[in-house]
Short mmCIF file of C-alpha atoms in Angstrom, two decimals:
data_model
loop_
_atom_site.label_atom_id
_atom_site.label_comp_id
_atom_site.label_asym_id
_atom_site.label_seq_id
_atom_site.Cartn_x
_atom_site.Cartn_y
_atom_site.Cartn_z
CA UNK A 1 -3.65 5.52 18.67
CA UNK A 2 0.00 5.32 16.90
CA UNK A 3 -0.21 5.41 13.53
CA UNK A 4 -2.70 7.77 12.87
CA UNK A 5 -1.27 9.87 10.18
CA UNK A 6 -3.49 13.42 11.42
CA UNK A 7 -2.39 13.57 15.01
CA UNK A 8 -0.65 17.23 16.12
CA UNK A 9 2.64 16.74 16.37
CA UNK A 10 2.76 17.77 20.22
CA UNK A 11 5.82 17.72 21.52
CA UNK A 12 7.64 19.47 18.82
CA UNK A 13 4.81 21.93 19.24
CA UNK A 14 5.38 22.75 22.68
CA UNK A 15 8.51 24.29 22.05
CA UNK A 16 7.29 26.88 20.51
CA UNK A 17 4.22 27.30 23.00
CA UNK A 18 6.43 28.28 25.33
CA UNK A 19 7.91 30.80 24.41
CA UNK A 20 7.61 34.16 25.42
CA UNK A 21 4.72 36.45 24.23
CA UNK A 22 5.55 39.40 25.98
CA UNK A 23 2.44 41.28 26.79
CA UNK A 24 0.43 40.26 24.06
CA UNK A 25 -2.97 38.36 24.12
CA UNK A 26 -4.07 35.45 21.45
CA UNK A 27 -7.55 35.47 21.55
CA UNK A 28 -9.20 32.49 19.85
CA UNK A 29 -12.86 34.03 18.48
CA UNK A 30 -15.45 31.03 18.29
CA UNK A 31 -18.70 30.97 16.50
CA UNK A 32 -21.05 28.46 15.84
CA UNK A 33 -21.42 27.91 11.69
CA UNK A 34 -24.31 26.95 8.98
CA UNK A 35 -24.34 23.46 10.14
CA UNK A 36 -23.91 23.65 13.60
CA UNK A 37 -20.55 23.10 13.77
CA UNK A 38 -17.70 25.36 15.32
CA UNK A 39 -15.20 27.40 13.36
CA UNK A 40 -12.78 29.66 15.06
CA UNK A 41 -9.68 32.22 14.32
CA UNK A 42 -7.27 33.87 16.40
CA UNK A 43 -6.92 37.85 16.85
CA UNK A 44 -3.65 39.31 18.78
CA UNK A 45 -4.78 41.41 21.31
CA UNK A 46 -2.44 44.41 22.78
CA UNK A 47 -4.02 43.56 26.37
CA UNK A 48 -5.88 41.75 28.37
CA UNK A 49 -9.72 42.36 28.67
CA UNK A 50 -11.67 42.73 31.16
CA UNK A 51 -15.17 42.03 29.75
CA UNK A 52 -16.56 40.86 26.56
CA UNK A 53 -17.25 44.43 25.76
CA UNK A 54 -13.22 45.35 25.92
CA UNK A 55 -12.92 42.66 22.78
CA UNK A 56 -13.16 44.22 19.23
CA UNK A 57 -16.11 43.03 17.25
CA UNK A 58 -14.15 41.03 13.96
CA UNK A 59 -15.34 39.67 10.68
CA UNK A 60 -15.31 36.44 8.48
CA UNK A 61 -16.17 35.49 5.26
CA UNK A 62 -20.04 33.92 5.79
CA UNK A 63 -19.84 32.21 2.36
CA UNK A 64 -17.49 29.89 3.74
CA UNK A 65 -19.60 28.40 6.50
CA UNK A 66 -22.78 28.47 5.40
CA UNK A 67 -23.63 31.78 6.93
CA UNK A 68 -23.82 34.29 3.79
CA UNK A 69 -23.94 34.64 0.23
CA UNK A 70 -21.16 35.23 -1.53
CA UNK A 71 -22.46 38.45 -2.95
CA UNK A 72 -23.22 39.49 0.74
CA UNK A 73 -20.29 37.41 2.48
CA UNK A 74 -19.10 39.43 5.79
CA UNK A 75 -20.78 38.73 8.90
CA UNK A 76 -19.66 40.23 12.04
CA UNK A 77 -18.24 38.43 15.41
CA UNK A 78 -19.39 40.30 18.97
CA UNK A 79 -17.88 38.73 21.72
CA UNK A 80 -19.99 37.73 24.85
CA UNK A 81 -18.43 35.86 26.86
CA UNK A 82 -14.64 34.90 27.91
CA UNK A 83 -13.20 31.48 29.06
CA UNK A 84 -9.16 30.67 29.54
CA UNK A 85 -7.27 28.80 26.78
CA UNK A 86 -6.12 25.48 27.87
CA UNK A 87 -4.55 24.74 24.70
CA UNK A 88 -2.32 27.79 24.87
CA UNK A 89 -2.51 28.56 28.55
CA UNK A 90 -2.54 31.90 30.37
CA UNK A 91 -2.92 34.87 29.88
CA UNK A 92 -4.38 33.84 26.37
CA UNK A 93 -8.07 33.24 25.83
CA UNK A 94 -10.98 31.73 24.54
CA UNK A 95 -14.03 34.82 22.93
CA UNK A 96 -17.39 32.63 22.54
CA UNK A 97 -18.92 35.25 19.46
CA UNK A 98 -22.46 35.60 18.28
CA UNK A 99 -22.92 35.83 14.64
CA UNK A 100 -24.54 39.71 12.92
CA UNK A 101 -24.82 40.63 9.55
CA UNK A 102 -23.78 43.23 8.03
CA UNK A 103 -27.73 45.18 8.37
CA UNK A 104 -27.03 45.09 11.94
CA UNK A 105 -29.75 41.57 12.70
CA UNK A 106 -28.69 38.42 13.70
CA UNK A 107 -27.32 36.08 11.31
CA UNK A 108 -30.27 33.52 10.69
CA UNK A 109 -28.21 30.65 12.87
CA UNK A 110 -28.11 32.96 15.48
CA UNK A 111 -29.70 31.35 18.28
CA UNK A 112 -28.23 32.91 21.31
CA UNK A 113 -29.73 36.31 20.84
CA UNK A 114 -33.35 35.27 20.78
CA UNK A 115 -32.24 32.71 23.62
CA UNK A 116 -30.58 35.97 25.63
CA UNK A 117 -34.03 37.90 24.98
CA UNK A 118 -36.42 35.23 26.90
CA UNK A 119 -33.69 34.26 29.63
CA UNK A 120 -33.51 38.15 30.69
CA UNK A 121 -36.97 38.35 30.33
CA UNK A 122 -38.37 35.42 32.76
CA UNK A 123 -34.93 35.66 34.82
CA UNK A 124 -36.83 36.60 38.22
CA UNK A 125 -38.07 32.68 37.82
CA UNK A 126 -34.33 31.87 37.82
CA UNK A 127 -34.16 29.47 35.81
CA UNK A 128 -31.58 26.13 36.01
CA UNK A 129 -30.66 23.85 33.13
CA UNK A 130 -28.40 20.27 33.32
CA UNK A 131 -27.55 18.82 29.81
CA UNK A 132 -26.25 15.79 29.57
CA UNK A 133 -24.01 15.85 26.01
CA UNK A 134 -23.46 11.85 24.22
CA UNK A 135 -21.38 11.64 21.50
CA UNK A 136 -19.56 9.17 19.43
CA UNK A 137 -15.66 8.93 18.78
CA UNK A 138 -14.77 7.43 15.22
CA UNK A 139 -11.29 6.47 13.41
CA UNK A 140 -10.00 8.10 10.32
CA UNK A 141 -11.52 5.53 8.29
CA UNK A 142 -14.50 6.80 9.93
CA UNK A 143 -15.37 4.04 11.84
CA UNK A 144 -16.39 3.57 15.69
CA UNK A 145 -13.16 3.37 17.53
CA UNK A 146 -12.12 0.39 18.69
CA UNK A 147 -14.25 -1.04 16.77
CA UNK A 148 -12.91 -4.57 15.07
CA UNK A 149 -12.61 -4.56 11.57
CA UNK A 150 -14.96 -5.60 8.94
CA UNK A 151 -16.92 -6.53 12.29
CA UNK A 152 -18.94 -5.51 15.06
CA UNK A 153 -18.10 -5.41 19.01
CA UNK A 154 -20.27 -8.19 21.04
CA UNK A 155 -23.78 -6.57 21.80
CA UNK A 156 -24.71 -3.73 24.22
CA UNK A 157 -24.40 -4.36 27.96
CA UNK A 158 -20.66 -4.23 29.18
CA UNK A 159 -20.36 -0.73 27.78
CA UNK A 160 -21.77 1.33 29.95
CA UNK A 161 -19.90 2.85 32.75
CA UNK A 162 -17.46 0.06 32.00
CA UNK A 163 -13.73 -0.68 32.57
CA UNK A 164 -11.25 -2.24 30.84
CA UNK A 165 -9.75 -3.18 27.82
CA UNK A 166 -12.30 -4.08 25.25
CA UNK A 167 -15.41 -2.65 27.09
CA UNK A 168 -13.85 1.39 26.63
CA UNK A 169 -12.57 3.11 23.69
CA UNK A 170 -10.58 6.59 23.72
CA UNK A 171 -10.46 7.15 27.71
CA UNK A 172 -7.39 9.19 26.98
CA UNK A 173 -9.59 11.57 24.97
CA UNK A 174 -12.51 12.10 27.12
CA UNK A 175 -10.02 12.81 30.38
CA UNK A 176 -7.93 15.29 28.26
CA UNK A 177 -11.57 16.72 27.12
CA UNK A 178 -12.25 16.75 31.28
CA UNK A 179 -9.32 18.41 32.71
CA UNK A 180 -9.69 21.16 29.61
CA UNK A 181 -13.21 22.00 30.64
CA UNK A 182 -12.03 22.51 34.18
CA UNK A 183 -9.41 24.60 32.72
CA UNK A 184 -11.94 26.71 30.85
CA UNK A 185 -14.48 27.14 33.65
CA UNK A 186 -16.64 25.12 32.44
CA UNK A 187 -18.78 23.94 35.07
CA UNK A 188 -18.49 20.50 33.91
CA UNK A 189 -20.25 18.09 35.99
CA UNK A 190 -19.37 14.67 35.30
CA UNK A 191 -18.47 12.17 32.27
CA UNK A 192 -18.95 8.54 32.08
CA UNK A 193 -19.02 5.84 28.82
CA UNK A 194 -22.28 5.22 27.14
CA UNK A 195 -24.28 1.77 26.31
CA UNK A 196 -22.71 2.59 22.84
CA UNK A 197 -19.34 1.17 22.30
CA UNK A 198 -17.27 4.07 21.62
CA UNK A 199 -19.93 6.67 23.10
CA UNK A 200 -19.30 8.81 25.71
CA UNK A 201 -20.73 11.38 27.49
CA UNK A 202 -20.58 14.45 29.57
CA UNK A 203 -22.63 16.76 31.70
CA UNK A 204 -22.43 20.69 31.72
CA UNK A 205 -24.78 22.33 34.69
CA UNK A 206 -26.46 23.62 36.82
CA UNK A 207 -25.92 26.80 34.58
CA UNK A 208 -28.63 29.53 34.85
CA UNK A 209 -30.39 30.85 31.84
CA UNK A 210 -28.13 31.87 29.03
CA UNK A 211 -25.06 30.36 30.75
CA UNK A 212 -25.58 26.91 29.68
CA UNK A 213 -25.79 27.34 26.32
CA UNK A 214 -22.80 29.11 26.05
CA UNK A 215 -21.02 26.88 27.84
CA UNK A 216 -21.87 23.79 26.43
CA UNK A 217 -20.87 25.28 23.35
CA UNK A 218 -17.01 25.54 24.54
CA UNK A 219 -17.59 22.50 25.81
CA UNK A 220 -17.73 20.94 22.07
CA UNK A 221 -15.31 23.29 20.75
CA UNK A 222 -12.85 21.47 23.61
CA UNK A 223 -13.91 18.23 22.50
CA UNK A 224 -13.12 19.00 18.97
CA UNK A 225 -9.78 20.26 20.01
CA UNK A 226 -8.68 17.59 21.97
CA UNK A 227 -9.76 15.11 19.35
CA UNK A 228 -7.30 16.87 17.21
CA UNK A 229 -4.84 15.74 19.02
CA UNK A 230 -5.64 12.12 18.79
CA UNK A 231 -6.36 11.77 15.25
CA UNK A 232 -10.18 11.03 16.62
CA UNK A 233 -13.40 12.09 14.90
CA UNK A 234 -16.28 13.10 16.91
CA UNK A 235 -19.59 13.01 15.83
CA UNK A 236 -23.03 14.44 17.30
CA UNK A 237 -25.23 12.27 15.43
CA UNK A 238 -28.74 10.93 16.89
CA UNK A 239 -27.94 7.63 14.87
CA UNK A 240 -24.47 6.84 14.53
CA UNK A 241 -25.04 3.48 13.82
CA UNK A 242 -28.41 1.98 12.64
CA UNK A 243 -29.32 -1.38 14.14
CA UNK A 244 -29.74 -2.45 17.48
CA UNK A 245 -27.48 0.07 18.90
CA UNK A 246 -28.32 3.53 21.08
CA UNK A 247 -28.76 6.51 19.89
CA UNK A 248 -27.04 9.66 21.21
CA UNK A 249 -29.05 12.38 23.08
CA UNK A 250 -28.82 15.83 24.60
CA UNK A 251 -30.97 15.32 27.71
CA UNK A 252 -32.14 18.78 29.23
CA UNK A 253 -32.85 18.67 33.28
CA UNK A 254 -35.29 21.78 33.96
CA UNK A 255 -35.72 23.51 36.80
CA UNK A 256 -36.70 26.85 38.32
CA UNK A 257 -36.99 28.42 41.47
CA UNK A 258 -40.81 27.48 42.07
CA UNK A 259 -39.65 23.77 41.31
CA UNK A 260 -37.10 23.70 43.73
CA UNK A 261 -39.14 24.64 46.61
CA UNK A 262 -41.02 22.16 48.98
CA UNK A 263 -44.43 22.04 47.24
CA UNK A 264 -42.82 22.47 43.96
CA UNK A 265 -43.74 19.01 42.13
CA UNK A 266 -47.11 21.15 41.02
CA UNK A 267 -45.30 23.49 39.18
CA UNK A 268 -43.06 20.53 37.57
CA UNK A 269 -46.29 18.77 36.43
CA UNK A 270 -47.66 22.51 35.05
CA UNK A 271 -44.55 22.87 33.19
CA UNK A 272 -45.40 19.35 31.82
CA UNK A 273 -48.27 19.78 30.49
CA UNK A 274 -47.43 23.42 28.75
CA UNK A 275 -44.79 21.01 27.22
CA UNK A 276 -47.36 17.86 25.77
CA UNK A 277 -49.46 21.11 23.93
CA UNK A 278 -46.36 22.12 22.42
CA UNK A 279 -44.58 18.52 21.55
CA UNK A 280 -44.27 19.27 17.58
CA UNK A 281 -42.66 22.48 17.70
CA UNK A 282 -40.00 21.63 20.60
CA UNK A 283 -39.49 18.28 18.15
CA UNK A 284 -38.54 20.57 15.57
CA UNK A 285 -35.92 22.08 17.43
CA UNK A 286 -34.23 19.19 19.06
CA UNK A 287 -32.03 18.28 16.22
CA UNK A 288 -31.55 16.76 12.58
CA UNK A 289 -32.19 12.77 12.30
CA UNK A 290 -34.28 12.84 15.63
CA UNK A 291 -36.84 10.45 13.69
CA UNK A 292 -33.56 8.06 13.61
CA UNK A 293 -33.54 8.09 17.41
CA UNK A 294 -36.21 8.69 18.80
CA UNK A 295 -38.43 4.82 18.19
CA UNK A 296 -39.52 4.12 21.68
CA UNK A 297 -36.52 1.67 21.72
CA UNK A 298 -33.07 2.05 23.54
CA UNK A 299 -34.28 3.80 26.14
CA UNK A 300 -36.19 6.32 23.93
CA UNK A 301 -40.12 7.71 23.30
CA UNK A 302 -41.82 8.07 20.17
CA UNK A 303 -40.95 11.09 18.33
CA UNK A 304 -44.91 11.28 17.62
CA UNK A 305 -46.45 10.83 21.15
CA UNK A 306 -45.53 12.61 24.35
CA UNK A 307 -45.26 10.47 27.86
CA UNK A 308 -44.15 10.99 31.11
CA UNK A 309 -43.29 9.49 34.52
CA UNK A 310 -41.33 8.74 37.60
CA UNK A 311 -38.06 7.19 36.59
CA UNK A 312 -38.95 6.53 32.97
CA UNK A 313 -36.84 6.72 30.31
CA UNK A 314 -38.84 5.57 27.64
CA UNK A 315 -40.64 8.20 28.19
CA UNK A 316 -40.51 12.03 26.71
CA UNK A 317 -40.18 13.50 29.99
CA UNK A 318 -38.91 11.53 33.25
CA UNK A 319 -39.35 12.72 36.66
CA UNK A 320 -36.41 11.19 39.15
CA UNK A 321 -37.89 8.83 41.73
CA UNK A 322 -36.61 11.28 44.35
CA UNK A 323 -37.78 14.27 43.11
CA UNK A 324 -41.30 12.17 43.30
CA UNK A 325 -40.10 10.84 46.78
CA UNK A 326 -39.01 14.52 47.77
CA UNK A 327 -42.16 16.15 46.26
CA UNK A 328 -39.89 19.08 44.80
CA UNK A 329 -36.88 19.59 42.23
CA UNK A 330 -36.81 19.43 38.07
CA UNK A 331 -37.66 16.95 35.51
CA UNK A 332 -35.97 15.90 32.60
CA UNK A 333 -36.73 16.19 29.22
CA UNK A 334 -35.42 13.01 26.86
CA UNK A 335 -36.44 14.37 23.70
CA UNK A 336 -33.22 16.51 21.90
CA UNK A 337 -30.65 14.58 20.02
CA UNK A 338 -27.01 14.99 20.53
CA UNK A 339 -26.61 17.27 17.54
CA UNK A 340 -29.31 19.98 19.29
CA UNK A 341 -28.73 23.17 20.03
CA UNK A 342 -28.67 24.29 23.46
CA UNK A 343 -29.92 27.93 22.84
CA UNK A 344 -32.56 26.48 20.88
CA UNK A 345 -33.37 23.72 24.08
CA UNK A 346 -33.42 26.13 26.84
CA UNK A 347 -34.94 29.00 24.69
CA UNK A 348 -38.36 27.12 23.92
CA UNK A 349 -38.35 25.45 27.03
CA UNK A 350 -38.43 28.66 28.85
CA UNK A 351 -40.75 30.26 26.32
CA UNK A 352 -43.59 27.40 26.47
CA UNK A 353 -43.40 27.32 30.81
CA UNK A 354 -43.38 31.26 31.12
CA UNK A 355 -44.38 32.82 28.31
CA UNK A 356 -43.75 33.73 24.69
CA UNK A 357 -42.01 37.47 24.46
CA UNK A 358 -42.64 40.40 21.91
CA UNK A 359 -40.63 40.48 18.63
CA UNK A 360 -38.00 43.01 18.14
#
């Protein structure tokens, strides 16, 4: 990646990383923004907390992200949940934020509340959610990396799962993005390269109820970060490149306690069939561009029908040959693009198998 003319200048910064802080905290305040994207700022904390409630609720300007008019700019940070910093190491942190405004509701992208509400609410069912996160690493040009120029890579097929020079881009990335995660406590399951040249992907989970969203959510901020370092764009796109190339998804395994239980492939197909009456509306939370992806080609359904079956994946939902072997387990659900998010996922998907809950 020399001679990339954005990449932190890293050793000079580490210098200053270490020095001494005394016994003050930085804590780096995240919040998800108008687009779906990730903005953060860092508040100095006198000591170390405890608990998301120990953090001080902050502000930003709304206006800036897509949150808030500019008439009506602040909304308001309130911590709820802590990770460690990898980037600038103990005892400094990481404050994952929902978004209020100033009338005391949730800003309108506020997911994670209304996810929060139906997780505590159908928690004695307990549960479990696996989502497997695909994204695409491009140059500062903005173009696939590794990617030849003014050309195209040979077609799909070495890619996957592959090694070597010329069948993986940006290795150096995704293992930075790995060991970070780790770092964070982020129960980060497992990474591997995509069919996509210059896709990756990795797995957050098993995570119950609320937990997965928020940490898949630090998850991108990390990738985001490390790519900073690299000079490396990511993007979450369904599409990133028309043609005869892959998409990127967000696959969501779904279990619960009933599932996993001998006898529990009859509550798996239940759950499967609350899901086929209520295709449209989960479609129109599983991302922007999903229309892109989803074709019933490259390994994909038809964004207007909904399928399933035992080791399918052309298919809206696919059941693992040995949870059909084994008779018990979780499903998975193909449907959400890569640029989904995971509140949104796991908050219908536990709404339509247990049950809707009351307003506030």
């Amino acid at each position: 990646m020399a001679g990339s003319t954005v990449i932190s200048n890293t050793a000079n910064l580490l210098k200053f990383l270490n020095l001494d802080q005394g016994e003050k905290i930085l804590a780096e305040y995240i919040w998800i923004d108008g687009s779906s994207g990730v903005r953060s700022k860092t508040k100095t904390l006198d000591k170390a907390p405890s608990s998301p409630d120990d953090l001080p609720e902050w502000n930003f300007d709304g206006s800036s992200t897509g949150q808030a008019p500019g008439d009506n700019s602040d909304v308001y940070l309130r911590p709820c949940a802590i990770y460690p910093d990898p980037f600038r190491g103990a005892p400094n942190i990481l404050v994952l934020s929902e978004c209020w405004d100033s009338d005391g509701t949730p800003n309108k992208f506020n997911h994670r509340h209304e996810c929060s509400r139906l997780m505590d609410a159908h928690k004695e069912h307990k549960p479990w959610f696996g989502l497997e996160q695909e994204y695409t690493l491009f140059d500062q040009f903005d173009k696939p990396y590794g990617w030849p120029k003014g050309g195209f890579p040979g077609p799909q097929g070495p890619y996957y799962c592959g090694v070597g020079t010329g069948k993986v881009y940006c290795r150096d990335v995704v293992e930075a993005h790995y060991k970070a995660c780790i770092y964070a406590g982020v129960n980060i399951s497992g990474i591997n390269a995509e069919v996509l040249p210059a896709q990756w992907e990795f797995q957050v989970g098993p995570c119950e109820g609320i937990e997965l969203g928020d940490q898949l959510w630090i998850a991108r901020y990390l990738l985001e970060r490390v790519a900073e370092e690299f000079g490396v764009k990511i993007s979450f796109h369904p599409k990133p490149i028309p043609g005869d190339w892959n998409g990127a998804g967000l696959h969501t395994n779904v279990s619960s306690e009933e599932m996993r239980k001998p006898g529990g492939m009859k509550h798996i197909e239940a759950a499967i069939k609350k899901l086929e009456k209520r295709h449209k509306e989960h479609i129109a939370v599983y991302g922007e561009d999903n229309t892109l992806r989803l074709t019933g080609r490259h390994e994909t359904g038809n964004i207007d029908e909904f399928t399933w079956g035992v080791a399918n994946r052309g298919a809206s939902i696919r059941i693992p040959r040995s949870v059909g072997k084994e008779g018990y387990g979780y499903f998975e659900d193909r449907r959400p693009a890569s640029n989904a998010d995971p509140y949104s996922i796991t908050g219908i998907m536990v709404e339509t198998i247990f049950g809707a809950i009351e307003s506030e």
